[in-house]
Amino acid sequence: MMRRILVTGATSMIGAALIKKLIENGDKVVAIVRENCTKLSKLPNSQQIEVVSCNMDEYWKLTDKIEGTIDVAFAAAWNGTRGSSRNDHGLQADNLKYNIDLLHAVVELGCRTFLTSGSQAEYGEWNEVCKLREDVVPHPNTEYGKNKLAFYEYAEKYCYERGCRLVEPRFFSLYGPYDFEGTLVMSTLKKLMGNEPCDLTKCIQQWDFLYIDDAIEALRLLIDNSECSGIYNFGSGYSAPLREFVEKMVQITQSNSILNYGAIPYAETGMVNVNPNVQKLLGIGWQPKMSFEMGIKEIIKNIVSVQSLVS
């Protein structure tokens, strides 16, 4: 049976990749984009996609903009996910309100499976050596993390009362082509390819990278399996000191860049590990297929391809 799946943040790395997978599976997609969106080229050219323009502050109008019912919704849109915006109280409170409006609208449209786009920021700092499990008591220390968690807790009660299944993939460190250029992987990789010096932290914190295609396959399984609910940590399951991943990028690029470890100090709050326990996700039959090395090579192919088109 063909499902109708709504996706906000449709042109983001996660949103666009998920839409591509859903279309391959034969689903119909309602892609929610901002007014005057300039990134529509990221979406597949398919008759299975219906594009609806709607800014976040007007999500409450979606019941008027969308005809028919929605089976599944994935909420990927959230403003201010990086830099100082993560501690902008007003901005993050607006995100909470707009996503609550979205939840109300899609449930009114018949949605019976709702997926949030969770974040490791909901847990707060993790300085322990052991891997972080979903049942850890969260202590978010940014406005971003606090409001993400508040949305999940609101949705948990709201969905339960209305018979809507709630799933929250909590993303730790995704990477892949078309990722934000300021991430550690993207910014460091481009410097390495140009043999430029790289200023880094000591890179001794534990890290876990998950390639976008593996994350999307996990999302598909969570959507398809009606028995799945609650929080699922998203990581590859392999963690190591961050320096190991940097050195792998150096080997792959054969770079002559100077690596200035320790040039960037850790935050005043201390070093933070990105080290999720993913046993719950593995328990639904998912297994990551892309090693870090394979993922980096795919990103390099994409960078070279884009550069050749520009030139």
Short mmCIF file of C-alpha atoms in Angstrom, two decimals:
data_model
loop_
_atom_site.label_atom_id
_atom_site.label_comp_id
_atom_site.label_asym_id
_atom_site.label_seq_id
_atom_site.Cartn_x
_atom_site.Cartn_y
_atom_site.Cartn_z
CA MET A 1 0.00 0.00 0.00
CA MET A 2 1.39 3.39 -1.02
CA ARG A 3 1.82 5.68 1.98
CA ARG A 4 1.74 9.46 2.03
CA ILE A 5 4.66 10.77 4.08
CA LEU A 6 5.20 14.41 5.05
CA VAL A 7 8.75 15.69 5.52
CA THR A 8 9.72 19.11 6.87
CA GLY A 9 13.26 20.36 6.32
CA ALA A 10 12.89 18.63 2.97
CA THR A 11 16.01 20.14 1.37
CA SER A 12 18.33 19.44 4.33
CA MET A 13 20.90 16.65 4.05
CA ILE A 14 18.68 14.30 6.06
CA GLY A 15 15.39 15.42 4.53
CA ALA A 16 16.49 15.18 0.90
CA ALA A 17 18.17 11.79 1.40
CA LEU A 18 15.10 10.39 3.18
CA ILE A 19 12.77 11.62 0.43
CA LYS A 20 14.91 9.90 -2.19
CA LYS A 21 14.70 6.61 -0.25
CA LEU A 22 10.94 6.93 0.26
CA ILE A 23 10.34 7.47 -3.45
CA GLU A 24 12.47 4.44 -4.28
CA ASN A 25 10.19 2.47 -1.94
CA GLY A 26 7.10 3.64 -3.79
CA ASP A 27 5.81 6.10 -1.21
CA LYS A 28 4.28 9.49 -1.95
CA VAL A 29 5.98 12.45 -0.30
CA VAL A 30 4.66 15.84 0.78
CA ALA A 31 7.82 17.95 0.97
CA ILE A 32 7.46 21.05 3.14
CA VAL A 33 9.87 23.82 2.12
CA ARG A 34 10.25 27.46 3.08
CA GLU A 35 8.71 30.22 0.96
CA ASN A 36 10.98 31.11 -1.98
CA CYS A 37 13.19 28.07 -1.31
CA THR A 38 16.34 28.16 -3.46
CA LYS A 39 17.33 24.52 -2.86
CA LEU A 40 14.54 22.66 -4.67
CA SER A 41 17.13 21.11 -6.98
CA LYS A 42 18.12 18.88 -4.04
CA LEU A 43 14.78 17.07 -4.33
CA PRO A 44 14.32 14.19 -6.80
CA ASN A 45 12.40 14.95 -9.98
CA SER A 46 9.41 12.70 -9.42
CA GLN A 47 5.64 12.76 -9.75
CA GLN A 48 5.54 11.11 -6.31
CA ILE A 49 6.57 14.42 -4.69
CA GLU A 50 4.16 17.20 -3.79
CA VAL A 51 6.02 20.36 -2.76
CA VAL A 52 4.23 22.64 -0.30
CA SER A 53 5.68 26.05 0.54
CA CYS A 54 5.16 26.95 4.19
CA ASN A 55 7.40 28.78 6.63
CA MET A 56 7.75 27.31 10.10
CA ASP A 57 5.73 30.08 11.75
CA GLU A 58 2.77 29.07 9.56
CA TYR A 59 2.81 25.32 10.18
CA TRP A 60 -0.56 25.79 11.86
CA LYS A 61 -1.93 26.51 8.36
CA LEU A 62 -0.88 23.13 6.93
CA THR A 63 -4.36 21.68 7.35
CA ASP A 64 -5.53 24.26 4.81
CA LYS A 65 -2.55 23.80 2.47
CA ILE A 66 -2.70 20.00 2.26
CA GLU A 67 -5.59 18.02 0.81
CA GLY A 68 -6.23 14.47 1.90
CA THR A 69 -4.60 12.53 4.71
CA ILE A 70 -1.03 12.02 5.92
CA ASP A 71 0.11 8.58 7.10
CA VAL A 72 3.58 9.42 8.44
CA ALA A 73 5.39 12.67 9.26
CA PHE A 74 9.10 13.35 9.81
CA ALA A 75 9.94 16.71 11.44
CA ALA A 76 13.44 17.69 10.31
CA ALA A 77 13.11 21.49 10.24
CA TRP A 78 14.69 23.42 13.12
CA ASN A 79 16.34 26.84 13.04
CA GLY A 80 19.61 27.73 14.80
CA THR A 81 21.25 24.33 15.08
CA ARG A 82 24.83 25.65 15.01
CA GLY A 83 27.05 28.21 16.67
CA SER A 84 25.75 30.87 19.05
CA SER A 85 22.17 30.36 17.81
CA ARG A 86 22.04 27.18 19.88
CA ASN A 87 21.78 29.37 22.99
CA ASP A 88 19.33 31.91 21.57
CA HIS A 89 16.43 31.44 23.97
CA GLY A 90 13.83 33.19 21.81
CA LEU A 91 14.82 31.41 18.61
CA GLN A 92 14.81 27.98 20.23
CA ALA A 93 11.49 28.63 21.99
CA ASP A 94 10.01 29.55 18.60
CA ASN A 95 11.27 26.24 17.19
CA LEU A 96 9.43 24.43 19.96
CA LYS A 97 6.18 26.29 19.27
CA TYR A 98 6.36 25.78 15.51
CA ASN A 99 7.00 22.06 15.80
CA ILE A 100 4.12 21.69 18.25
CA ASP A 101 1.96 23.44 15.63
CA LEU A 102 3.24 20.93 13.07
CA LEU A 103 2.41 17.97 15.30
CA HIS A 104 -1.13 19.25 15.86
CA ALA A 105 -1.62 19.79 12.12
CA VAL A 106 -0.41 16.39 10.93
CA VAL A 107 -2.37 14.50 13.59
CA GLU A 108 -5.45 16.41 12.42
CA LEU A 109 -4.56 15.24 8.91
CA GLY A 110 -4.68 11.63 10.08
CA CYS A 111 -1.00 10.96 10.84
CA ARG A 112 -0.48 7.80 12.88
CA THR A 113 3.35 7.70 12.90
CA PHE A 114 5.33 10.80 13.86
CA LEU A 115 9.13 11.00 13.83
CA THR A 116 11.05 13.84 15.40
CA SER A 117 14.61 14.71 14.43
CA GLY A 118 16.33 14.33 17.78
CA SER A 119 19.82 15.36 18.81
CA GLN A 120 22.58 14.28 21.16
CA ALA A 121 22.22 17.81 22.60
CA GLU A 122 19.14 16.57 24.45
CA TYR A 123 21.37 14.50 26.71
CA GLY A 124 23.79 17.31 27.50
CA GLU A 125 27.51 16.75 28.02
CA TRP A 126 28.81 13.20 28.08
CA ASN A 127 32.22 12.82 29.68
CA GLU A 128 31.95 9.17 30.68
CA VAL A 129 34.11 6.44 29.12
CA CYS A 130 31.14 4.11 28.61
CA LYS A 131 28.72 4.52 25.72
CA LEU A 132 25.65 6.70 26.23
CA ARG A 133 22.34 4.78 26.40
CA GLU A 134 18.85 6.05 25.66
CA ASP A 135 17.78 5.62 29.30
CA VAL A 136 20.38 8.09 30.64
CA VAL A 137 18.69 10.96 32.48
CA PRO A 138 19.04 13.96 30.14
CA HIS A 139 20.66 17.19 31.31
CA PRO A 140 20.75 19.46 28.24
CA ASN A 141 23.01 22.48 28.71
CA THR A 142 22.02 24.53 25.63
CA GLU A 143 18.74 26.18 24.70
CA TYR A 144 18.79 24.03 21.57
CA GLY A 145 19.01 20.81 23.57
CA LYS A 146 16.47 21.96 26.15
CA ASN A 147 13.84 22.82 23.54
CA LYS A 148 14.48 19.69 21.48
CA LEU A 149 13.90 17.65 24.63
CA ALA A 150 10.83 19.69 25.54
CA PHE A 151 9.37 18.94 22.12
CA TYR A 152 9.96 15.22 22.49
CA GLU A 153 8.37 15.18 25.95
CA TYR A 154 5.36 17.15 24.69
CA ALA A 155 4.99 14.89 21.65
CA GLU A 156 5.26 11.77 23.82
CA LYS A 157 2.16 12.72 25.82
CA TYR A 158 0.24 14.19 22.88
CA CYS A 159 0.83 11.20 20.61
CA TYR A 160 -0.02 8.68 23.33
CA GLU A 161 -3.36 10.36 24.00
CA ARG A 162 -4.23 10.29 20.28
CA GLY A 163 -3.03 6.85 19.28
CA CYS A 164 -0.13 8.13 17.20
CA ARG A 165 3.16 6.22 17.27
CA LEU A 166 6.11 8.42 18.22
CA VAL A 167 9.70 7.66 17.24
CA GLU A 168 12.73 9.85 17.93
CA PRO A 169 15.99 9.11 16.12
CA ARG A 170 18.62 10.95 18.17
CA PHE A 171 21.39 11.88 15.77
CA PHE A 172 24.95 12.15 17.06
CA SER A 173 27.43 12.84 14.27
CA LEU A 174 26.14 12.27 10.74
CA TYR A 175 28.34 13.00 7.75
CA GLY A 176 28.07 12.72 3.99
CA PRO A 177 27.93 14.67 0.71
CA TYR A 178 26.01 17.97 0.90
CA ASP A 179 26.65 18.27 4.63
CA PHE A 180 27.12 21.73 6.17
CA GLU A 181 30.56 23.04 5.19
CA GLY A 182 31.40 24.04 8.75
CA THR A 183 31.34 20.52 10.22
CA LEU A 184 34.62 19.02 11.36
CA VAL A 185 34.62 16.45 8.54
CA MET A 186 33.76 18.86 5.73
CA SER A 187 35.96 21.76 6.83
CA THR A 188 38.97 19.57 7.65
CA LEU A 189 38.62 17.48 4.50
CA LYS A 190 38.65 20.53 2.22
CA LYS A 191 41.74 21.90 3.98
CA LEU A 192 43.48 18.55 3.63
CA MET A 193 42.64 18.40 -0.07
CA GLY A 194 44.21 21.85 -0.46
CA ASN A 195 47.24 20.99 1.73
CA GLU A 196 46.28 23.83 4.09
CA PRO A 197 47.19 23.86 7.81
CA CYS A 198 44.47 22.45 10.09
CA ASP A 199 43.91 23.90 13.55
CA LEU A 200 42.27 21.27 15.76
CA THR A 201 41.55 20.42 19.37
CA LYS A 202 43.72 17.74 20.96
CA CYS A 203 41.24 15.31 19.32
CA ILE A 204 41.42 12.83 22.19
CA GLN A 205 37.64 12.72 22.75
CA GLN A 206 35.75 9.58 21.74
CA TRP A 207 33.77 10.00 18.53
CA ASP A 208 31.33 7.99 16.44
CA PHE A 209 30.54 8.94 12.83
CA LEU A 210 27.50 7.64 10.94
CA TYR A 211 27.27 7.95 7.16
CA ILE A 212 24.06 9.51 5.85
CA ASP A 213 22.99 6.48 3.76
CA ASP A 214 23.18 4.19 6.79
CA ALA A 215 21.15 6.69 8.82
CA ILE A 216 18.47 6.85 6.13
CA GLU A 217 18.19 3.06 6.00
CA ALA A 218 17.69 3.06 9.78
CA LEU A 219 14.98 5.70 9.43
CA ARG A 220 13.24 3.58 6.80
CA LEU A 221 13.21 0.59 9.13
CA LEU A 222 11.79 2.67 11.98
CA ILE A 223 9.03 3.97 9.71
CA ASP A 224 8.19 0.51 8.38
CA ASN A 225 8.22 -1.33 11.73
CA SER A 226 5.04 -0.51 13.64
CA GLU A 227 6.52 -2.10 16.79
CA CYS A 228 9.25 0.55 17.03
CA SER A 229 8.67 3.54 19.30
CA GLY A 230 10.54 5.91 21.56
CA ILE A 231 14.15 7.05 21.35
CA TYR A 232 16.83 5.43 19.20
CA ASN A 233 20.45 6.59 19.30
CA PHE A 234 21.90 6.98 15.81
CA GLY A 235 25.57 6.12 15.45
CA SER A 236 27.68 3.52 13.68
CA GLY A 237 28.54 1.66 16.88
CA TYR A 238 32.26 2.19 16.28
CA SER A 239 33.94 4.87 18.37
CA ALA A 240 37.57 5.92 18.67
CA PRO A 241 39.59 9.01 19.62
CA LEU A 242 38.78 11.76 17.13
CA ARG A 243 42.43 11.91 16.10
CA GLU A 244 42.07 8.45 14.51
CA PHE A 245 39.41 9.76 12.12
CA VAL A 246 41.49 12.83 11.27
CA GLU A 247 44.50 10.64 10.47
CA LYS A 248 42.33 8.45 8.23
CA MET A 249 41.31 11.53 6.24
CA VAL A 250 44.99 12.47 5.91
CA GLN A 251 45.82 9.00 4.57
CA ILE A 252 42.97 9.01 2.07
CA THR A 253 43.78 12.49 0.72
CA GLN A 254 47.55 11.91 0.91
CA SER A 255 47.68 15.43 2.27
CA ASN A 256 50.75 17.40 3.25
CA SER A 257 48.76 19.60 5.61
CA ILE A 258 50.25 20.49 8.99
CA LEU A 259 47.97 19.26 11.77
CA ASN A 260 48.00 21.66 14.70
CA TYR A 261 46.55 19.47 17.45
CA GLY A 262 45.64 21.49 20.50
CA ALA A 263 45.48 24.81 18.64
CA ILE A 264 41.75 25.00 19.42
CA PRO A 265 40.95 24.73 23.15
CA TYR A 266 38.06 22.68 24.42
CA ALA A 267 35.04 24.61 25.64
CA GLU A 268 35.04 25.86 29.22
CA THR A 269 32.63 23.06 30.06
CA GLY A 270 35.29 20.53 29.10
CA MET A 271 35.84 17.83 26.53
CA VAL A 272 32.70 16.06 25.33
CA ASN A 273 32.52 12.52 23.95
CA VAL A 274 30.23 11.64 21.05
CA ASN A 275 29.86 8.00 21.94
CA PRO A 276 26.33 6.54 21.63
CA ASN A 277 25.19 3.07 22.54
CA VAL A 278 23.27 1.86 19.45
CA GLN A 279 22.17 -1.59 20.62
CA LYS A 280 18.51 -0.60 20.47
CA LEU A 281 18.88 0.36 16.80
CA LEU A 282 20.81 -2.81 16.00
CA GLY A 283 17.96 -4.73 17.63
CA ILE A 284 15.54 -3.86 14.79
CA GLY A 285 17.73 -5.64 12.25
CA TRP A 286 19.78 -2.64 11.10
CA GLN A 287 23.49 -2.81 10.36
CA PRO A 288 25.70 0.03 9.05
CA LYS A 289 27.32 -0.73 5.69
CA MET A 290 29.65 2.24 5.18
CA SER A 291 33.00 2.41 6.94
CA PHE A 292 34.40 5.86 7.70
CA GLU A 293 36.95 5.44 4.93
CA MET A 294 34.27 4.54 2.37
CA GLY A 295 32.17 7.53 3.41
CA ILE A 296 35.08 9.96 3.10
CA LYS A 297 35.85 8.67 -0.39
CA GLU A 298 32.22 9.28 -1.41
CA ILE A 299 32.41 12.85 -0.11
CA ILE A 300 35.64 13.46 -2.02
CA LYS A 301 34.02 12.16 -5.23
CA ASN A 302 31.18 14.61 -4.73
CA ILE A 303 33.52 17.55 -4.02
CA VAL A 304 35.56 16.79 -7.15
CA SER A 305 32.38 16.43 -9.22
CA VAL A 306 31.00 19.77 -8.05
CA GLN A 307 34.34 21.48 -8.65
CA SER A 308 34.50 20.13 -12.21
CA LEU A 309 30.99 21.43 -12.94
CA VAL A 310 31.90 24.88 -11.63
CA SER A 311 35.10 25.04 -13.66
#
